[in-house]
Coordinates of N, CA, C and O in Angstrom, one line a residue:
X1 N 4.6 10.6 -17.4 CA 3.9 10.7 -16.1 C 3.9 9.4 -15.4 O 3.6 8.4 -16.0
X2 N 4.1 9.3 -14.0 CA 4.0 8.3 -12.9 C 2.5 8.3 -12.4 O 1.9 9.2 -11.9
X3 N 1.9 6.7 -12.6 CA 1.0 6.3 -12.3 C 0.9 5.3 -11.1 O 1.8 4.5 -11.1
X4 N -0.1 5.2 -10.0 CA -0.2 4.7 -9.2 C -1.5 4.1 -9.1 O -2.3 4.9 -8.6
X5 N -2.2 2.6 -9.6 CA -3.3 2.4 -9.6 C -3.6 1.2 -8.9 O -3.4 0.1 -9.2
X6 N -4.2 1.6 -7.5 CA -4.8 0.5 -6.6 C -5.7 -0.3 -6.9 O -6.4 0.3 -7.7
X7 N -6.4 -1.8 -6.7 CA -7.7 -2.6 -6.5 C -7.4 -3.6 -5.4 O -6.5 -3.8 -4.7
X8 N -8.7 -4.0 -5.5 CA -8.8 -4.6 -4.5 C -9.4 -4.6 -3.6 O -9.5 -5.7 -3.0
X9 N -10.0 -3.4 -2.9 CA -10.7 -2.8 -2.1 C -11.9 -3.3 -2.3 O -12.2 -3.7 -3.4
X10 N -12.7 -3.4 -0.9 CA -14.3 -3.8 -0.8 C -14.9 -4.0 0.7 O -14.1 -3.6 1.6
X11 N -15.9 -4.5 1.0 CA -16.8 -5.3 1.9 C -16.1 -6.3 2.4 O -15.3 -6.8 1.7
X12 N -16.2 -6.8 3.6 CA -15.7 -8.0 4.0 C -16.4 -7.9 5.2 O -16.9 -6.9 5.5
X13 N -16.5 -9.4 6.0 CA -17.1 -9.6 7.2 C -15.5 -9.7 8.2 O -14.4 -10.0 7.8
X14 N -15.9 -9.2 9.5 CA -14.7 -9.6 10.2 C -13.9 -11.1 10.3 O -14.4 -12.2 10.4
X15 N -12.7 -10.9 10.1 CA -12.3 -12.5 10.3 C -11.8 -12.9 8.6 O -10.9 -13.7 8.3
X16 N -12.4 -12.2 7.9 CA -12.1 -12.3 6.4 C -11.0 -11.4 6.0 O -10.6 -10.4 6.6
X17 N -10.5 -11.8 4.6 CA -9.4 -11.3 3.7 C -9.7 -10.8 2.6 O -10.6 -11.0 1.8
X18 N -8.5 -9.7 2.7 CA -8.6 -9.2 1.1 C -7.6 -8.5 1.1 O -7.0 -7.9 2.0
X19 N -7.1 -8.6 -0.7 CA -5.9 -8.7 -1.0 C -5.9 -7.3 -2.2 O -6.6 -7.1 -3.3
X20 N -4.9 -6.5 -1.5 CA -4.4 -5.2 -2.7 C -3.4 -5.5 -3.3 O -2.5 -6.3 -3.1
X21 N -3.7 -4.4 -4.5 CA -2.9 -4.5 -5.1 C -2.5 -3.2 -5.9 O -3.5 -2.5 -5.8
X22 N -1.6 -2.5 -6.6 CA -0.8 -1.5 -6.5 C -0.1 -1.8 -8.0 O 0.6 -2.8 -8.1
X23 N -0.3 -1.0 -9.2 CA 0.8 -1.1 -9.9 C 1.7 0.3 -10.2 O 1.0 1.3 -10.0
X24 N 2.9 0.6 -10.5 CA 2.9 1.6 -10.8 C 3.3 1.8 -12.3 O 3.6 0.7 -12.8
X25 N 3.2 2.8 -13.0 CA 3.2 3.0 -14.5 C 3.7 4.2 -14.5 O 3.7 5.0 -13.6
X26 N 4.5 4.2 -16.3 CA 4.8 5.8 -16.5 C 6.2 5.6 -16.5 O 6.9 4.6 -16.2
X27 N 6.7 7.0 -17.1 CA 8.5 6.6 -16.9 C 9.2 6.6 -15.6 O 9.4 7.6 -14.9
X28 N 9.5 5.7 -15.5 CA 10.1 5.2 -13.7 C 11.4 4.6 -14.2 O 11.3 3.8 -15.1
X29 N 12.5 5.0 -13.8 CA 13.9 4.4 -14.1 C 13.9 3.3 -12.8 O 14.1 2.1 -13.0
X30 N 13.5 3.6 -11.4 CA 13.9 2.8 -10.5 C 12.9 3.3 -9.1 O 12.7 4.5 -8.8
X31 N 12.2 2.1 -8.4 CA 11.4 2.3 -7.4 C 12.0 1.9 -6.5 O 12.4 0.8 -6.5
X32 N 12.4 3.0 -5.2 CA 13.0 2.3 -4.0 C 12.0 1.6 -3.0 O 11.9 0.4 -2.8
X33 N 11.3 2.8 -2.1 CA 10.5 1.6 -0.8 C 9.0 2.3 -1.6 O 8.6 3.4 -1.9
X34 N 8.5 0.7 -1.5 CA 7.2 1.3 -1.8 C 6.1 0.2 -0.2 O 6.6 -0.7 0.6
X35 N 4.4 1.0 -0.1 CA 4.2 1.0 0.8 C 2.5 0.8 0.6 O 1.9 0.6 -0.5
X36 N 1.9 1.0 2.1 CA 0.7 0.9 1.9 C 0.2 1.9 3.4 O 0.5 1.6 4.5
X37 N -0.6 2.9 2.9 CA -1.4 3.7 4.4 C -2.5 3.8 4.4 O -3.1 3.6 3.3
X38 N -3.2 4.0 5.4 CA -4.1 3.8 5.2 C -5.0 4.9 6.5 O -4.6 5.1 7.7
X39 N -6.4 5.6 5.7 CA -6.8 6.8 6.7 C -8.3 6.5 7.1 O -9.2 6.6 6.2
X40 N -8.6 6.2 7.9 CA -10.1 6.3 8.5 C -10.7 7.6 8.6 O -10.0 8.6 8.4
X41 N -12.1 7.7 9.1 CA -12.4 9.1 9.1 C -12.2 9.4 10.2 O -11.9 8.7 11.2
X42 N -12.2 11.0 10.1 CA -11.1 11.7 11.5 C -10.1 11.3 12.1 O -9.7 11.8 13.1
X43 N -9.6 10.1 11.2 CA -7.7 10.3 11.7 C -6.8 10.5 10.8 O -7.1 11.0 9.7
X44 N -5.8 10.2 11.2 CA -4.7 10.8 10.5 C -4.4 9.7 9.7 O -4.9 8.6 9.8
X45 N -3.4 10.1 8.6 CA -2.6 8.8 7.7 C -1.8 8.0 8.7 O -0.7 8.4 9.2
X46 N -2.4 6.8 8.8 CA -0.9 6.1 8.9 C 0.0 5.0 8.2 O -0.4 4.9 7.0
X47 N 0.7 4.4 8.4 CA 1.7 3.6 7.8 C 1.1 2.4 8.0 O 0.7 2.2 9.2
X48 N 0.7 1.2 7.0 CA 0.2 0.2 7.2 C 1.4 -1.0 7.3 O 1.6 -1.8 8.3
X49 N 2.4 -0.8 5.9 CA 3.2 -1.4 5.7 C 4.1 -1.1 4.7 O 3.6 -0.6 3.7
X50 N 5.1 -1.3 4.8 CA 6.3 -0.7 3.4 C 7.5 -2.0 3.1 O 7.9 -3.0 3.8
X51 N 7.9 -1.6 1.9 CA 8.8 -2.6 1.6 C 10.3 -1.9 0.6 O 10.4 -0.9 -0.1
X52 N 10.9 -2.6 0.8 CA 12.3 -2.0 -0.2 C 12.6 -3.2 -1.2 O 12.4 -4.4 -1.0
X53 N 12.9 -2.7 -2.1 CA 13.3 -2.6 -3.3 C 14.1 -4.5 -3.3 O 14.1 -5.4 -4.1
X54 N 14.7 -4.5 -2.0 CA 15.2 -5.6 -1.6 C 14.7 -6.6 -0.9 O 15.4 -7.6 -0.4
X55 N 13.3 -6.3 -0.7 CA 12.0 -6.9 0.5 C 12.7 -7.1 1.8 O 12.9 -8.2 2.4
X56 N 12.8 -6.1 2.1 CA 12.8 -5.9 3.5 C 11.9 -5.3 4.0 O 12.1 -4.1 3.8
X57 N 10.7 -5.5 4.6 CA 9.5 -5.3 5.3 C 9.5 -4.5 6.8 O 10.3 -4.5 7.7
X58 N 8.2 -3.7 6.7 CA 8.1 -3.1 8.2 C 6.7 -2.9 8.3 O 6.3 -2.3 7.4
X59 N 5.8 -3.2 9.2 CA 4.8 -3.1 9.6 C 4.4 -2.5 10.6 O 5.1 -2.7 11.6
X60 N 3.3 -1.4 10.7 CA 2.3 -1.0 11.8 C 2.0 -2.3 12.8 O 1.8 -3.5 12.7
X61 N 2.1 -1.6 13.7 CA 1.8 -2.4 15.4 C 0.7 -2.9 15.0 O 0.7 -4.1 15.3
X62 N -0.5 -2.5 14.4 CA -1.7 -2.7 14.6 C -2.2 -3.7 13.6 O -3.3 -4.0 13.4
X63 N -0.8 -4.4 12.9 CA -1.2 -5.2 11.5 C -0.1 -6.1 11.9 O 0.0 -7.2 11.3
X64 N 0.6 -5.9 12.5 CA 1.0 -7.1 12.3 C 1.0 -8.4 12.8 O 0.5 -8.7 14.0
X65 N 1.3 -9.2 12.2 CA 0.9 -11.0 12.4 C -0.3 -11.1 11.2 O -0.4 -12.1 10.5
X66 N -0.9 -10.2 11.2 CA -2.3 -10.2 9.9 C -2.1 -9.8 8.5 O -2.6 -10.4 7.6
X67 N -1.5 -8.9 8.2 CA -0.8 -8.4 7.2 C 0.6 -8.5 6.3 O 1.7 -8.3 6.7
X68 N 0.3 -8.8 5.0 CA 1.6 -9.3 4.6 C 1.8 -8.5 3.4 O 0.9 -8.5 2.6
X69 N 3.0 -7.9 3.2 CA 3.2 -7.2 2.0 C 4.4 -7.6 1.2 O 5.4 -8.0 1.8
X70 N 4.1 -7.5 -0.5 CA 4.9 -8.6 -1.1 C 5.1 -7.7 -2.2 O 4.4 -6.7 -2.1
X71 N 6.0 -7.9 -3.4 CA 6.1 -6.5 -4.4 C 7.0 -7.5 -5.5 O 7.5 -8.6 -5.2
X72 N 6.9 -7.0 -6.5 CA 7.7 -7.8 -7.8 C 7.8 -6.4 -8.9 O 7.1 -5.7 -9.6
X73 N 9.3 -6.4 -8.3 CA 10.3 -5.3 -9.0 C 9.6 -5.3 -10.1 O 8.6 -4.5 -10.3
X74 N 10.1 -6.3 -11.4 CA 9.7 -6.2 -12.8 C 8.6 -5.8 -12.9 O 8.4 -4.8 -13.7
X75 N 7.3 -6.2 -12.2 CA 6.3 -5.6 -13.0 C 5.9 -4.4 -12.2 O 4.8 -3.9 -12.1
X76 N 7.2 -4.0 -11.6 CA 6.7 -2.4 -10.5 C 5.4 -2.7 -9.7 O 4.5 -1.9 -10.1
X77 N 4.9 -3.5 -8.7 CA 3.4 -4.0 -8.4 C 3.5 -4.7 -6.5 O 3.8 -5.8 -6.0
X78 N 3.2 -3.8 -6.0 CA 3.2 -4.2 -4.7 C 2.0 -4.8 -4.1 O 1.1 -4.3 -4.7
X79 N 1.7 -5.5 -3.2 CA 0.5 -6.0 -2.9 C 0.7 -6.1 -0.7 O 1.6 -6.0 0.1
X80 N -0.9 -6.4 -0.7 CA -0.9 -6.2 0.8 C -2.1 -7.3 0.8 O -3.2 -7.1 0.3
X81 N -1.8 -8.5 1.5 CA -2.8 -9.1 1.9 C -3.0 -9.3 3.1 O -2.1 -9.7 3.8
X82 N -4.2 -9.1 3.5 CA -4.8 -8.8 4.5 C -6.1 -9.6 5.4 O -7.4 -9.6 5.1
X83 N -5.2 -10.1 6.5 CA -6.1 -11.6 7.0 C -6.9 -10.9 8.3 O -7.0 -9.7 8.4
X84 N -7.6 -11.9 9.2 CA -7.8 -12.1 10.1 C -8.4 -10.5 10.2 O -7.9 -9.8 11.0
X85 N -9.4 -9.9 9.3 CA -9.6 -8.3 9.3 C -10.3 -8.0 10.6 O -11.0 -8.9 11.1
X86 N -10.1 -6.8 11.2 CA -11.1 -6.5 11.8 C -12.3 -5.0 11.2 O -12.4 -4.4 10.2
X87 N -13.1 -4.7 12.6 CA -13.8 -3.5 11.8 C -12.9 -2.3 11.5 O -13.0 -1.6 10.5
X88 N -11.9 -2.1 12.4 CA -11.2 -1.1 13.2 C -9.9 -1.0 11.9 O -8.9 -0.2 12.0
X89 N -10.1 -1.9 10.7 CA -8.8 -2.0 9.5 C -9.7 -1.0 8.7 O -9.2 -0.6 7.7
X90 N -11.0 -0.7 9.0 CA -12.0 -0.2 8.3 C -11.0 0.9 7.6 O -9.9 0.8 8.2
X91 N -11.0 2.0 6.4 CA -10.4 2.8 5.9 C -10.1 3.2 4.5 O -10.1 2.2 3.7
X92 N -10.0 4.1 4.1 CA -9.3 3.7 2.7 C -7.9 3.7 2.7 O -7.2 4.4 3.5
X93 N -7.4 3.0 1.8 CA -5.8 2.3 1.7 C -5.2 3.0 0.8 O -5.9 3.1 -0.2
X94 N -3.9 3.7 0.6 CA -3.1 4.3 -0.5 C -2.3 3.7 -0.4 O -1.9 3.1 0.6
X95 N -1.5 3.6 -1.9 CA -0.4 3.0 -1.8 C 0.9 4.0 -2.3 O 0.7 4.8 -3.2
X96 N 1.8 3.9 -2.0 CA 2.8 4.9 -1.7 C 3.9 4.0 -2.5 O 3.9 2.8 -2.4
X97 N 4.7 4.7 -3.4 CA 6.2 4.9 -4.3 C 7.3 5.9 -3.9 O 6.9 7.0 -3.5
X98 N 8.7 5.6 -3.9 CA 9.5 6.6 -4.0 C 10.1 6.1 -5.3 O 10.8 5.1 -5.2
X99 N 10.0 6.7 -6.2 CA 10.2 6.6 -7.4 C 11.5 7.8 -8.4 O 11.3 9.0 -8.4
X100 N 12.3 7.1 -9.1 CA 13.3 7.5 -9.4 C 12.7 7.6 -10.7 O 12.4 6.6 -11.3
X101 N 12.5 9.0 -11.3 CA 12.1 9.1 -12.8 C 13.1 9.2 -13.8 O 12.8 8.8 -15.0
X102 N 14.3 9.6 -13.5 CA 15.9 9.6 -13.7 C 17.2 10.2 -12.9 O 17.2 11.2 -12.1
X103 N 18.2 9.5 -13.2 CA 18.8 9.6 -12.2 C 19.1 11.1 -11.6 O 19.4 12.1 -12.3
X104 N 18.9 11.0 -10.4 CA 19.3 12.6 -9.9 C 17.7 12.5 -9.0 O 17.6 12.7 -7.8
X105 N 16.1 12.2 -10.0 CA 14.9 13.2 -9.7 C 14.2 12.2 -9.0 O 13.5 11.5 -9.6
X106 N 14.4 12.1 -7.5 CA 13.2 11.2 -6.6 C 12.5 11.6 -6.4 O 12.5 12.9 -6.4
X107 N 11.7 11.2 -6.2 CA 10.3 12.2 -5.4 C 8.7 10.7 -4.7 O 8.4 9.6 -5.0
X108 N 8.4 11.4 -3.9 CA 7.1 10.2 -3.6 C 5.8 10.2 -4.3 O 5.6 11.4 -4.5
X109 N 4.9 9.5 -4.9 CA 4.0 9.1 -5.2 C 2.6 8.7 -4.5 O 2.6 8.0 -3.5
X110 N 1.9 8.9 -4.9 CA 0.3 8.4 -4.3 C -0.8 7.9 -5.2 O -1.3 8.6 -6.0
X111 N -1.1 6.8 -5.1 CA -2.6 6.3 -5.6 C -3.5 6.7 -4.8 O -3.4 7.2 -3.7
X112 N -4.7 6.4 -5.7 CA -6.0 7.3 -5.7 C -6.8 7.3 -4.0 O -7.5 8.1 -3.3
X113 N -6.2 5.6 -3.9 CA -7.0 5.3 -2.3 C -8.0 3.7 -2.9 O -7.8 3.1 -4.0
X114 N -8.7 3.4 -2.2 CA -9.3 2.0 -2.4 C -10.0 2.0 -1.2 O -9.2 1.9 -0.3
X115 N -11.5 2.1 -0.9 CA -11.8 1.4 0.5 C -12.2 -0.1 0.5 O -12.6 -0.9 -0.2
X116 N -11.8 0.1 2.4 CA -11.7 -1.3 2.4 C -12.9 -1.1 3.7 O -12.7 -0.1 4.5
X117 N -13.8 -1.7 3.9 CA -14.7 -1.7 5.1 C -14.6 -3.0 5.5 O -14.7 -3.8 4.7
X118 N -14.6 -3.3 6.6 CA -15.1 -4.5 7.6 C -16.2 -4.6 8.3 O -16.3 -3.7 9.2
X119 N -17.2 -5.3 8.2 CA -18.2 -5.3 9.1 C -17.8 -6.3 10.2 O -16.8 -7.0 10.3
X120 N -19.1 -6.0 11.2 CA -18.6 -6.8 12.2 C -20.2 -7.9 12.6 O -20.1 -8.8 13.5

């Protein structure tokens, strides 16, 4: 079985950082783009930030210049750090795999979530 275990999540004051982190576990032959979304209450999921396999990056309008996402193939482990926060990053964060369990069977992945709150 494919595991997805986020930390990192917490409290922060606006203007402060904090840094996730994401491993995945389990039998995985190969991880293509892995990611980070994130849901506040009464909205929808969105896309914080994603990366491929080759670190090629893509970020939400709303994060970028503040947010940086970084990943290390070997140890299957993506991370998101997260500067200059505001209230409004307030949410809990999932982190997202498309993961190859063998060849042929892709499928996407989800960790549990992590909140992250900002005060202001």
């Amino acid at each position: 079985q494919v595991q997805l275990v986020e930390s990192g999540g917490g409290l922060v004051q606006a203007g402060g950082s904090l840094r996730l982190s994401c491993a995945a576990s389990g039998t995985i032959f190969s991880i293509n783009r892995m990611g980070w979304y994130r849901q506040a209450p009464g909205k929808q999921r969105e896309m914080v930030a994603g990366i491929t396999s080759g670190g090629d990056a893509v970020y939400g309008d709303s994060v970028k210049g503040r947010f940086t996402i970084s990943r290390d193939n070997a140890k299957n482990t993506v991370w998101l750090q997260m500067n200059s926060l505001k209230p409004e990053d307030t949410a809990v964060y999932y982190c997202y795999a498309d993961i190859t369990i063998r060849v042929g069977s892709v499928r996407g992945y989800w960790g549990q979530g992590t909140q992250v709150t900002v005060s202001s």
